[in-house]
Amino acid sequence: MKAAITGLTHYLPDYVLTNEELSQMVDTNDEWITTRVGIKERHILKDPHAGSSALAIPAVKELLEKTGTCPEEVDCFICASSAPDYRWPSTAAIICDACDIRHAMAYDIQAACSGFLFNLNQARAFIESGLYKKIIVCQAEKCSSFVDYTDRSTCPLFGDGGAAALVEPTDDDSIGIQDAVLYTNGEGNDHLILKAGGSVNVPSHQTVDDKWSYIYQDGRYVFKNAVTMMTQTSGEIMKKNNLTLEDIDWVCTHQANKRIIDAVRQYVGVSEEKVICNIEKVGNTSSASIPIALHMAAQEGKLKKGDTLLLAAFGSGFTYGAMILKWADCKI
Ligand code: ACO
């Protein structure tokens, strides 16, 4: 029994924040952002009272409709978010409530930008063990909520978005999740962190003054580790599964920086035509970045049943890893 993605959707909020507009807000310019990061625009949820759930609810509703799934059939719902609505209740509980999903074991996971792969691997384990049969893997990311729009080194990088996938069992070995290698190496913790909002630094004047509710990152250190860790695990999973470069139809990595995507591609040795990349128009949407890129590629007619995809992710933690996925008949 394998676990296959049988439905996939995404949602982006309407407002588009361009490099030109950012240049009016901080000391930056389109040329720097385009050459150093590869992003031209990103979508932003402007409503200050709407959280990450608002970005996933439309995706989940569309997923239920497109796959003909009744809310009561969903038996497990896992939500990844780097920007949960609250510490509790879980963002999964909020999304399920809005979508009338009331008979699922619904909960959040925290694996930052690697959330989609961690989420999928968990769904895969539940499906392969026979515990659950209709699992929604959801990514909800209002990244703009942790971005300081006076900090030019981080504000161009992120966008908001949501995505949802239906994961179901299949006895067709030629499709579905084939394998995954996923790790967490906490040595990176201090280099990519949101210091406030948890139980260590509870809200105070100091956390506001020190801007601890915004992302802190050591950009160069994160960059190097993202390239190394995604490259290593991509090589590891290919070797483990006796795959050569010819066996790989598509590569889709976390969309953090076009130069990171290019470096991983070059080190792995894959040609540029095989790379799925939407960073120019979407930016870094954390755990939602890979499923949004996959969904857009599927909508463009790129992905065919049986295609072999190499997925690689990296995020705070450092969480990282790679997955081999064979594309199924997927409702998009
Ligand atoms: N516009 C103009 N100049 C800028 C900007 C900007 N937006 N940002 C930085 N600069 C300047 C810096 O001040 C510096 O100037 P200086 O040389 O006079 O000091 C110069 O550009 C170079 O700065 P670097 O930080 O060395 O630039 P770099 O090429 O490393 O790019 C970046 C910075 C884009 C942040 C890069 O390091 C990167 O992408 N890192 C990885 C980010 C990432 O993947 N984060 C993961 C977050 S995901 C998650 O888990 C939440």
GROMACS .gro file of C-alpha atoms and ligand atoms in nm:
model
  383
    1MET     CA    1   0.000   0.000   0.000
    2LYS     CA    2   0.137   0.340  -0.099
    3ALA     CA    3   0.016   0.693  -0.019
    4ALA     CA    4  -0.066   0.912  -0.319
    5ILE     CA    5  -0.159   1.277  -0.359
    6THR     CA    6  -0.501   1.254  -0.525
    7GLY     CA    7  -0.593   1.622  -0.502
    8LEU     CA    8  -0.400   1.947  -0.474
    9THR     CA    9  -0.504   2.313  -0.446
   10HIS     CA   10  -0.352   2.643  -0.347
   11TYR     CA   11  -0.466   2.991  -0.254
   12LEU     CA   12  -0.290   3.326  -0.280
   13PRO     CA   13  -0.437   3.650  -0.145
   14ASP     CA   14  -0.520   3.918  -0.403
   15TYR     CA   15  -0.282   4.192  -0.296
   16VAL     CA   16   0.048   4.188  -0.488
   17LEU     CA   17   0.345   4.359  -0.325
   18THR     CA   18   0.597   4.445  -0.597
   19ASN     CA   19   0.968   4.522  -0.567
   20GLU     CA   20   0.882   4.877  -0.675
   21GLU     CA   21   0.646   4.920  -0.379
   22LEU     CA   22   0.904   4.768  -0.142
   23SER     CA   23   1.158   5.020  -0.272
   24GLN     CA   24   0.931   5.297  -0.139
   25MET     CA   25   0.925   5.127   0.205
   26VAL     CA   26   1.295   5.040   0.262
   27ASP     CA   27   1.631   5.121   0.104
   28THR     CA   28   1.624   4.858  -0.169
   29ASN     CA   29   1.562   4.828  -0.540
   30ASP     CA   30   1.426   4.585  -0.799
   31GLU     CA   31   1.772   4.512  -0.937
   32TRP     CA   32   1.915   4.399  -0.598
   33ILE     CA   33   1.616   4.183  -0.509
   34THR     CA   34   1.596   4.026  -0.856
   35THR     CA   35   1.965   3.939  -0.880
   36ARG     CA   36   2.026   3.838  -0.516
   37VAL     CA   37   1.696   3.660  -0.447
   38GLY     CA   38   1.506   3.614  -0.776
   39ILE     CA   39   1.174   3.754  -0.650
   40LYS     CA   40   0.974   4.020  -0.838
   41GLU     CA   41   0.649   4.011  -0.642
   42ARG     CA   42   0.472   3.834  -0.359
   43HIS     CA   43   0.108   3.810  -0.244
   44ILE     CA   44   0.016   3.962   0.092
   45LEU     CA   45  -0.293   3.912   0.310
   46LYS     CA   46  -0.372   4.272   0.401
   47ASP     CA   47  -0.649   4.209   0.656
   48PRO     CA   48  -0.473   4.258   0.994
   49HIS     CA   49  -0.738   4.049   1.171
   50ALA     CA   50  -0.713   3.745   0.940
   51GLY     CA   51  -0.451   3.482   1.025
   52SER     CA   52  -0.286   3.198   0.837
   53SER     CA   53  -0.606   2.993   0.848
   54ALA     CA   54  -0.766   3.247   0.610
   55LEU     CA   55  -0.512   3.140   0.347
   56ALA     CA   56  -0.580   2.767   0.387
   57ILE     CA   57  -0.959   2.764   0.424
   58PRO     CA   58  -1.024   2.851   0.055
   59ALA     CA   59  -0.770   2.587  -0.052
   60VAL     CA   60  -0.927   2.317   0.167
   61LYS     CA   61  -1.282   2.403   0.053
   62GLU     CA   62  -1.170   2.384  -0.310
   63LEU     CA   63  -0.991   2.055  -0.242
   64LEU     CA   64  -1.304   1.898  -0.094
   65GLU     CA   65  -1.508   2.017  -0.392
   66LYS     CA   66  -1.259   1.913  -0.663
   67THR     CA   67  -1.204   1.566  -0.517
   68GLY     CA   68  -1.573   1.513  -0.435
   69THR     CA   69  -1.484   1.451  -0.070
   70CYS     CA   70  -1.747   1.504   0.200
   71PRO     CA   71  -1.606   1.679   0.509
   72GLU     CA   72  -1.715   1.388   0.730
   73GLU     CA   73  -1.505   1.144   0.525
   74VAL     CA   74  -1.178   1.315   0.621
   75ASP     CA   75  -1.028   1.107   0.903
   76CYS     CA   76  -0.702   1.295   0.959
   77PHE     CA   77  -0.606   1.660   0.905
   78ILE     CA   78  -0.252   1.785   0.956
   79CYS     CA   79  -0.169   2.154   0.929
   80ALA     CA   80   0.184   2.288   0.893
   81SER     CA   81   0.235   2.655   0.973
   82SER     CA   82   0.527   2.881   1.061
   83ALA     CA   83   0.270   3.143   1.159
   84PRO     CA   84  -0.015   2.965   1.342
   85ASP     CA   85  -0.325   3.173   1.420
   86TYR     CA   86  -0.278   3.119   1.794
   87ARG     CA   87  -0.060   2.907   2.023
   88TRP     CA   88  -0.384   2.719   2.080
   89PRO     CA   89  -0.633   2.618   1.959
   90SER     CA   90  -0.446   2.467   1.667
   91THR     CA   91  -0.477   2.628   1.325
   92ALA     CA   92  -0.596   2.283   1.209
   93ALA     CA   93  -0.893   2.311   1.449
   94ILE     CA   94  -0.982   2.655   1.310
   95ILE     CA   95  -0.959   2.544   0.946
   96CYS     CA   96  -1.156   2.224   1.012
   97ASP     CA   97  -1.429   2.422   1.187
   98ALA     CA   98  -1.462   2.657   0.888
   99CYS     CA   99  -1.475   2.360   0.648
  100ASP     CA  100  -1.717   2.147   0.855
  101ILE     CA  101  -1.456   1.876   0.909
  102ARG     CA  102  -1.555   1.731   1.246
  103HIS     CA  103  -1.454   1.363   1.240
  104ALA     CA  104  -1.081   1.395   1.180
  105MET     CA  105  -0.782   1.377   1.412
  106ALA     CA  106  -0.676   1.735   1.339
  107TYR     CA  107  -0.357   1.891   1.467
  108ASP     CA  108  -0.067   2.120   1.379
  109ILE     CA  109   0.294   2.038   1.312
  110GLN     CA  110   0.589   2.276   1.333
  111ALA     CA  111   0.871   2.209   1.090
  112ALA     CA  112   0.897   2.563   0.948
  113CYS     CA  113   0.965   2.566   0.573
  114SER     CA  114   1.005   2.187   0.560
  115GLY     CA  115   0.646   2.151   0.682
  116PHE     CA  116   0.504   2.007   0.360
  117LEU     CA  117   0.751   1.718   0.339
  118PHE     CA  118   0.725   1.643   0.713
  119ASN     CA  119   0.346   1.660   0.680
  120LEU     CA  120   0.338   1.429   0.376
  121ASN     CA  121   0.569   1.177   0.539
  122GLN     CA  122   0.344   1.161   0.844
  123ALA     CA  123   0.037   1.113   0.621
  124ARG     CA  124   0.228   0.842   0.435
  125ALA     CA  125   0.296   0.655   0.763
  126PHE     CA  126  -0.072   0.669   0.861
  127ILE     CA  127  -0.182   0.545   0.517
  128GLU     CA  128   0.079   0.266   0.495
  129SER     CA  129  -0.012   0.147   0.845
  130GLY     CA  130  -0.381   0.145   0.753
  131LEU     CA  131  -0.473   0.382   1.038
  132TYR     CA  132  -0.630   0.655   0.823
  133LYS     CA  133  -0.756   0.663   0.463
  134LYS     CA  134  -0.843   1.023   0.375
  135ILE     CA  135  -0.587   1.265   0.504
  136ILE     CA  136  -0.571   1.636   0.429
  137VAL     CA  137  -0.223   1.778   0.443
  138CYS     CA  138  -0.259   2.153   0.478
  139GLN     CA  139  -0.010   2.442   0.470
  140ALA     CA  140  -0.118   2.782   0.605
  141GLU     CA  141   0.135   3.064   0.593
  142LYS     CA  142   0.074   3.432   0.668
  143CYS     CA  143   0.449   3.496   0.656
  144SER     CA  144   0.390   3.873   0.645
  145SER     CA  145   0.289   3.842   1.013
  146PHE     CA  146   0.650   3.769   1.117
  147VAL     CA  147   0.822   4.007   0.873
  148ASP     CA  148   0.957   4.346   0.977
  149TYR     CA  149   0.878   4.579   0.686
  150THR     CA  150   1.155   4.816   0.797
  151ASP     CA  151   1.423   4.543   0.762
  152ARG     CA  152   1.544   4.533   0.403
  153SER     CA  153   1.740   4.211   0.455
  154THR     CA  154   1.427   4.002   0.520
  155CYS     CA  155   1.117   4.188   0.397
  156PRO     CA  156   1.169   4.116   0.024
  157LEU     CA  157   1.188   3.741   0.082
  158PHE     CA  158   0.846   3.635   0.204
  159GLY     CA  159   0.493   3.606   0.069
  160ASP     CA  160   0.163   3.471   0.204
  161GLY     CA  161  -0.017   3.163   0.076
  162GLY     CA  162  -0.194   2.839   0.155
  163ALA     CA  163  -0.211   2.493   0.001
  164ALA     CA  164  -0.390   2.165   0.062
  165ALA     CA  165  -0.339   1.808  -0.060
  166LEU     CA  166  -0.558   1.501  -0.026
  167VAL     CA  167  -0.353   1.190   0.052
  168GLU     CA  168  -0.514   0.850  -0.004
  169PRO     CA  169  -0.407   0.485  -0.029
  170THR     CA  170  -0.325   0.325  -0.362
  171ASP     CA  171  -0.219  -0.028  -0.451
  172ASP     CA  172  -0.060   0.102  -0.772
  173ASP     CA  173   0.316   0.089  -0.700
  174SER     CA  174   0.395   0.317  -0.994
  175ILE     CA  175   0.248   0.623  -0.817
  176GLY     CA  176   0.264   0.786  -0.475
  177ILE     CA  177   0.526   0.862  -0.213
  178GLN     CA  178   0.816   0.625  -0.275
  179ASP     CA  179   1.060   0.732  -0.004
  180ALA     CA  180   1.170   1.023   0.215
  181VAL     CA  181   1.478   1.117   0.416
  182LEU     CA  182   1.397   1.391   0.666
  183TYR     CA  183   1.608   1.527   0.948
  184THR     CA  184   1.632   1.800   1.211
  185ASN     CA  185   1.968   1.937   1.322
  186GLY     CA  186   1.916   2.181   1.608
  187GLU     CA  187   2.266   2.327   1.572
  188GLY     CA  188   2.102   2.581   1.342
  189ASN     CA  189   1.843   2.696   1.596
  190ASP     CA  190   1.997   3.032   1.682
  191HIS     CA  191   2.059   3.123   1.319
  192LEU     CA  192   1.695   3.125   1.207
  193ILE     CA  193   1.453   3.201   1.485
  194LEU     CA  194   1.142   3.389   1.589
  195LYS     CA  195   1.231   3.463   1.950
  196ALA     CA  196   0.901   3.588   2.096
  197GLY     CA  197   0.556   3.433   2.105
  198GLY     CA  198   0.652   3.113   2.285
  199SER     CA  199   0.699   3.036   2.653
  200VAL     CA  200   1.059   3.161   2.673
  201ASN     CA  201   1.000   3.523   2.576
  202VAL     CA  202   0.640   3.598   2.663
  203PRO     CA  203   0.505   3.927   2.523
  204SER     CA  204   0.652   4.228   2.699
  205HIS     CA  205   0.765   4.582   2.621
  206GLN     CA  206   1.111   4.436   2.569
  207THR     CA  207   1.002   4.180   2.310
  208VAL     CA  208   0.828   4.460   2.120
  209ASP     CA  209   1.120   4.705   2.150
  210ASP     CA  210   1.370   4.437   2.045
  211LYS     CA  211   1.145   4.326   1.756
  212TRP     CA  212   1.152   3.965   1.872
  213SER     CA  213   0.818   3.890   1.707
  214TYR     CA  214   0.988   3.922   1.371
  215ILE     CA  215   1.211   3.674   1.195
  216TYR     CA  216   1.579   3.680   1.282
  217GLN     CA  217   1.814   3.511   1.039
  218ASP     CA  218   2.184   3.497   0.968
  219GLY     CA  219   2.127   3.509   0.593
  220ARG     CA  220   2.464   3.379   0.472
  221TYR     CA  221   2.478   3.096   0.726
  222VAL     CA  222   2.122   2.993   0.641
  223PHE     CA  223   2.198   3.013   0.268
  224LYS     CA  224   2.502   2.781   0.293
  225ASN     CA  225   2.319   2.527   0.509
  226ALA     CA  226   2.011   2.529   0.284
  227VAL     CA  227   2.225   2.446  -0.019
  228THR     CA  228   2.434   2.182   0.159
  229MET     CA  229   2.148   2.006   0.335
  230MET     CA  230   1.911   1.994   0.036
  231THR     CA  231   2.193   1.877  -0.193
  232GLN     CA  232   2.311   1.606   0.049
  233THR     CA  233   1.966   1.461   0.112
  234SER     CA  234   1.877   1.475  -0.259
  235GLY     CA  235   2.188   1.267  -0.333
  236GLU     CA  236   2.115   1.036  -0.040
  237ILE     CA  237   1.759   0.956  -0.147
  238MET     CA  238   1.859   0.899  -0.510
  239LYS     CA  239   2.136   0.660  -0.406
  240LYS     CA  240   1.907   0.479  -0.161
  241ASN     CA  241   1.650   0.423  -0.436
  242ASN     CA  242   1.903   0.345  -0.713
  243LEU     CA  243   1.790   0.646  -0.915
  244THR     CA  244   2.001   0.822  -1.176
  245LEU     CA  245   1.950   1.176  -1.304
  246GLU     CA  246   1.768   1.030  -1.608
  247ASP     CA  247   1.506   0.877  -1.375
  248ILE     CA  248   1.410   1.219  -1.236
  249ASP     CA  249   1.145   1.406  -1.438
  250TRP     CA  250   1.106   1.709  -1.210
  251VAL     CA  251   1.287   1.872  -0.920
  252CYS     CA  252   1.102   2.103  -0.683
  253THR     CA  253   1.281   2.253  -0.384
  254HIS     CA  254   1.169   2.497  -0.116
  255GLN     CA  255   1.137   2.840  -0.280
  256ALA     CA  256   1.357   3.056  -0.053
  257ASN     CA  257   1.601   3.215  -0.295
  258LYS     CA  258   1.652   3.154  -0.669
  259ARG     CA  259   2.027   3.130  -0.608
  260ILE     CA  260   1.968   2.849  -0.353
  261ILE     CA  261   1.745   2.667  -0.603
  262ASP     CA  262   2.008   2.709  -0.878
  263ALA     CA  263   2.292   2.592  -0.654
  264VAL     CA  264   2.106   2.277  -0.545
  265ARG     CA  265   2.017   2.203  -0.908
  266GLN     CA  266   2.379   2.242  -1.017
  267TYR     CA  267   2.523   2.030  -0.734
  268VAL     CA  268   2.265   1.755  -0.793
  269GLY     CA  269   2.338   1.783  -1.169
  270VAL     CA  270   1.983   1.825  -1.298
  271SER     CA  271   1.914   2.029  -1.612
  272GLU     CA  272   1.728   2.360  -1.576
  273GLU     CA  273   1.421   2.244  -1.778
  274LYS     CA  274   1.344   1.989  -1.505
  275VAL     CA  275   1.322   2.249  -1.227
  276ILE     CA  276   0.984   2.369  -1.100
  277CYS     CA  277   1.022   2.726  -0.978
  278ASN     CA  278   0.766   3.001  -0.910
  279ILE     CA  279   0.969   3.216  -0.671
  280GLU     CA  280   0.962   3.520  -0.904
  281LYS     CA  281   0.585   3.563  -0.859
  282VAL     CA  282   0.521   3.405  -0.518
  283GLY     CA  283   0.831   3.447  -0.297
  284ASN     CA  284   0.898   3.229   0.006
  285THR     CA  285   0.568   3.104   0.148
  286SER     CA  286   0.741   2.872   0.399
  287SER     CA  287   0.572   2.529   0.418
  288ALA     CA  288   0.330   2.624   0.139
  289SER     CA  289   0.605   2.694  -0.113
  290ILE     CA  290   0.652   2.342  -0.254
  291PRO     CA  291   0.281   2.252  -0.284
  292ILE     CA  292   0.200   2.592  -0.442
  293ALA     CA  293   0.481   2.542  -0.695
  294LEU     CA  294   0.364   2.185  -0.767
  295HIS     CA  295   0.004   2.294  -0.810
  296MET     CA  296   0.098   2.573  -1.050
  297ALA     CA  297   0.314   2.330  -1.251
  298ALA     CA  298   0.025   2.080  -1.262
  299GLN     CA  299  -0.214   2.354  -1.378
  300GLU     CA  300   0.033   2.439  -1.655
  301GLY     CA  301   0.006   2.075  -1.767
  302LYS     CA  302   0.366   1.990  -1.679
  303LEU     CA  303   0.307   1.697  -1.443
  304LYS     CA  304   0.192   1.363  -1.589
  305LYS     CA  305   0.084   1.046  -1.409
  306GLY     CA  306   0.390   0.836  -1.325
  307ASP     CA  307   0.638   1.126  -1.343
  308THR     CA  308   0.915   1.095  -1.084
  309LEU     CA  309   0.960   1.405  -0.871
  310LEU     CA  310   1.251   1.486  -0.643
  311LEU     CA  311   1.135   1.724  -0.369
  312ALA     CA  312   1.376   1.892  -0.125
  313ALA     CA  313   1.306   2.124   0.166
  314PHE     CA  314   1.490   2.325   0.429
  315GLY     CA  315   1.374   2.542   0.716
  316SER     CA  316   1.422   2.665   1.070
  317GLY     CA  317   1.533   2.389   1.304
  318PHE     CA  318   1.723   2.323   1.079
  319THR     CA  319   1.463   2.088   0.936
  320TYR     CA  320   1.553   1.945   0.599
  321GLY     CA  321   1.530   1.651   0.367
  322ALA     CA  322   1.418   1.506   0.037
  323MET     CA  323   1.137   1.293  -0.098
  324ILE     CA  324   1.075   1.086  -0.411
  325LEU     CA  325   0.715   1.122  -0.525
  326LYS     CA  326   0.554   0.962  -0.828
  327TRP     CA  327   0.274   1.181  -0.960
  328ALA     CA  328  -0.075   1.027  -0.945
  329ASP     CA  329  -0.403   1.105  -1.118
  330CYS     CA  330  -0.441   1.421  -0.916
  331LYS     CA  331  -0.748   1.646  -0.916
  332ILE     CA  332  -0.625   2.001  -0.950
  333ACO     N1  333   1.842   4.575  -0.087
  333ACO     C1  334   1.964   4.627  -0.107
  333ACO     N2  335   2.072   4.587  -0.038
  333ACO     C2  336   2.055   4.491   0.053
  333ACO     C3  337   1.931   4.433   0.081
  333ACO     C4  338   1.820   4.479   0.006
  333ACO     N3  339   1.695   4.430   0.021
  333ACO     N4  340   1.945   4.339   0.177
  333ACO     C5  341   2.075   4.338   0.210
  333ACO     N5  342   2.142   4.429   0.136
  333ACO     C6  343   2.283   4.462   0.140
  333ACO     C7  344   2.347   4.432   0.272
  333ACO     O1  345   2.330   4.539   0.362
  333ACO     C8  346   2.492   4.415   0.232
  333ACO     O2  347   2.549   4.543   0.216
  333ACO     P1  348   2.702   4.571   0.263
  333ACO     O3  349   2.783   4.480   0.176
  333ACO     O4  350   2.719   4.716   0.235
  333ACO     O5  351   2.708   4.535   0.408
  333ACO     C9  352   2.485   4.352   0.094
  333ACO     O6  353   2.351   4.377   0.046
  333ACO    C10  354   2.508   4.201   0.095
  333ACO     O7  355   2.431   4.146   0.202
  333ACO     P2  356   2.426   3.991   0.229
  333ACO     O8  357   2.341   3.964   0.349
  333ACO     O9  358   2.566   3.936   0.230
  333ACO    O10  359   2.351   3.943   0.097
  333ACO     P3  360   2.328   3.798   0.045
  333ACO    O11  361   2.377   3.788  -0.092
  333ACO    O12  362   2.371   3.692   0.145
  333ACO    O13  363   2.168   3.791   0.038
  333ACO    C11  364   1.984   3.695   0.158
  333ACO    C12  365   2.092   3.803   0.158
  333ACO    C13  366   1.892   3.720   0.041
  333ACO    C14  367   1.906   3.706   0.288
  333ACO    C15  368   2.051   3.556   0.146
  333ACO    O14  369   2.155   3.544   0.237
  333ACO    C16  370   1.954   3.444   0.163
  333ACO    O15  371   1.867   3.419   0.081
  333ACO     N6  372   1.969   3.365   0.271
  333ACO    C17  373   1.883   3.252   0.296
  333ACO    C18  374   1.747   3.298   0.337
  333ACO    C19  375   1.659   3.179   0.369
  333ACO    O16  376   1.659   3.080   0.302
  333ACO     N7  377   1.587   3.190   0.476
  333ACO    C20  378   1.505   3.080   0.514
  333ACO    C21  379   1.391   3.134   0.581
  333ACO     S1  380   1.273   3.013   0.576
  333ACO    C22  381   1.214   2.969   0.731
  333ACO    O17  382   1.242   2.862   0.782
  333ACO    C23  383   1.127   3.070   0.801
   0.00000   0.00000   0.00000
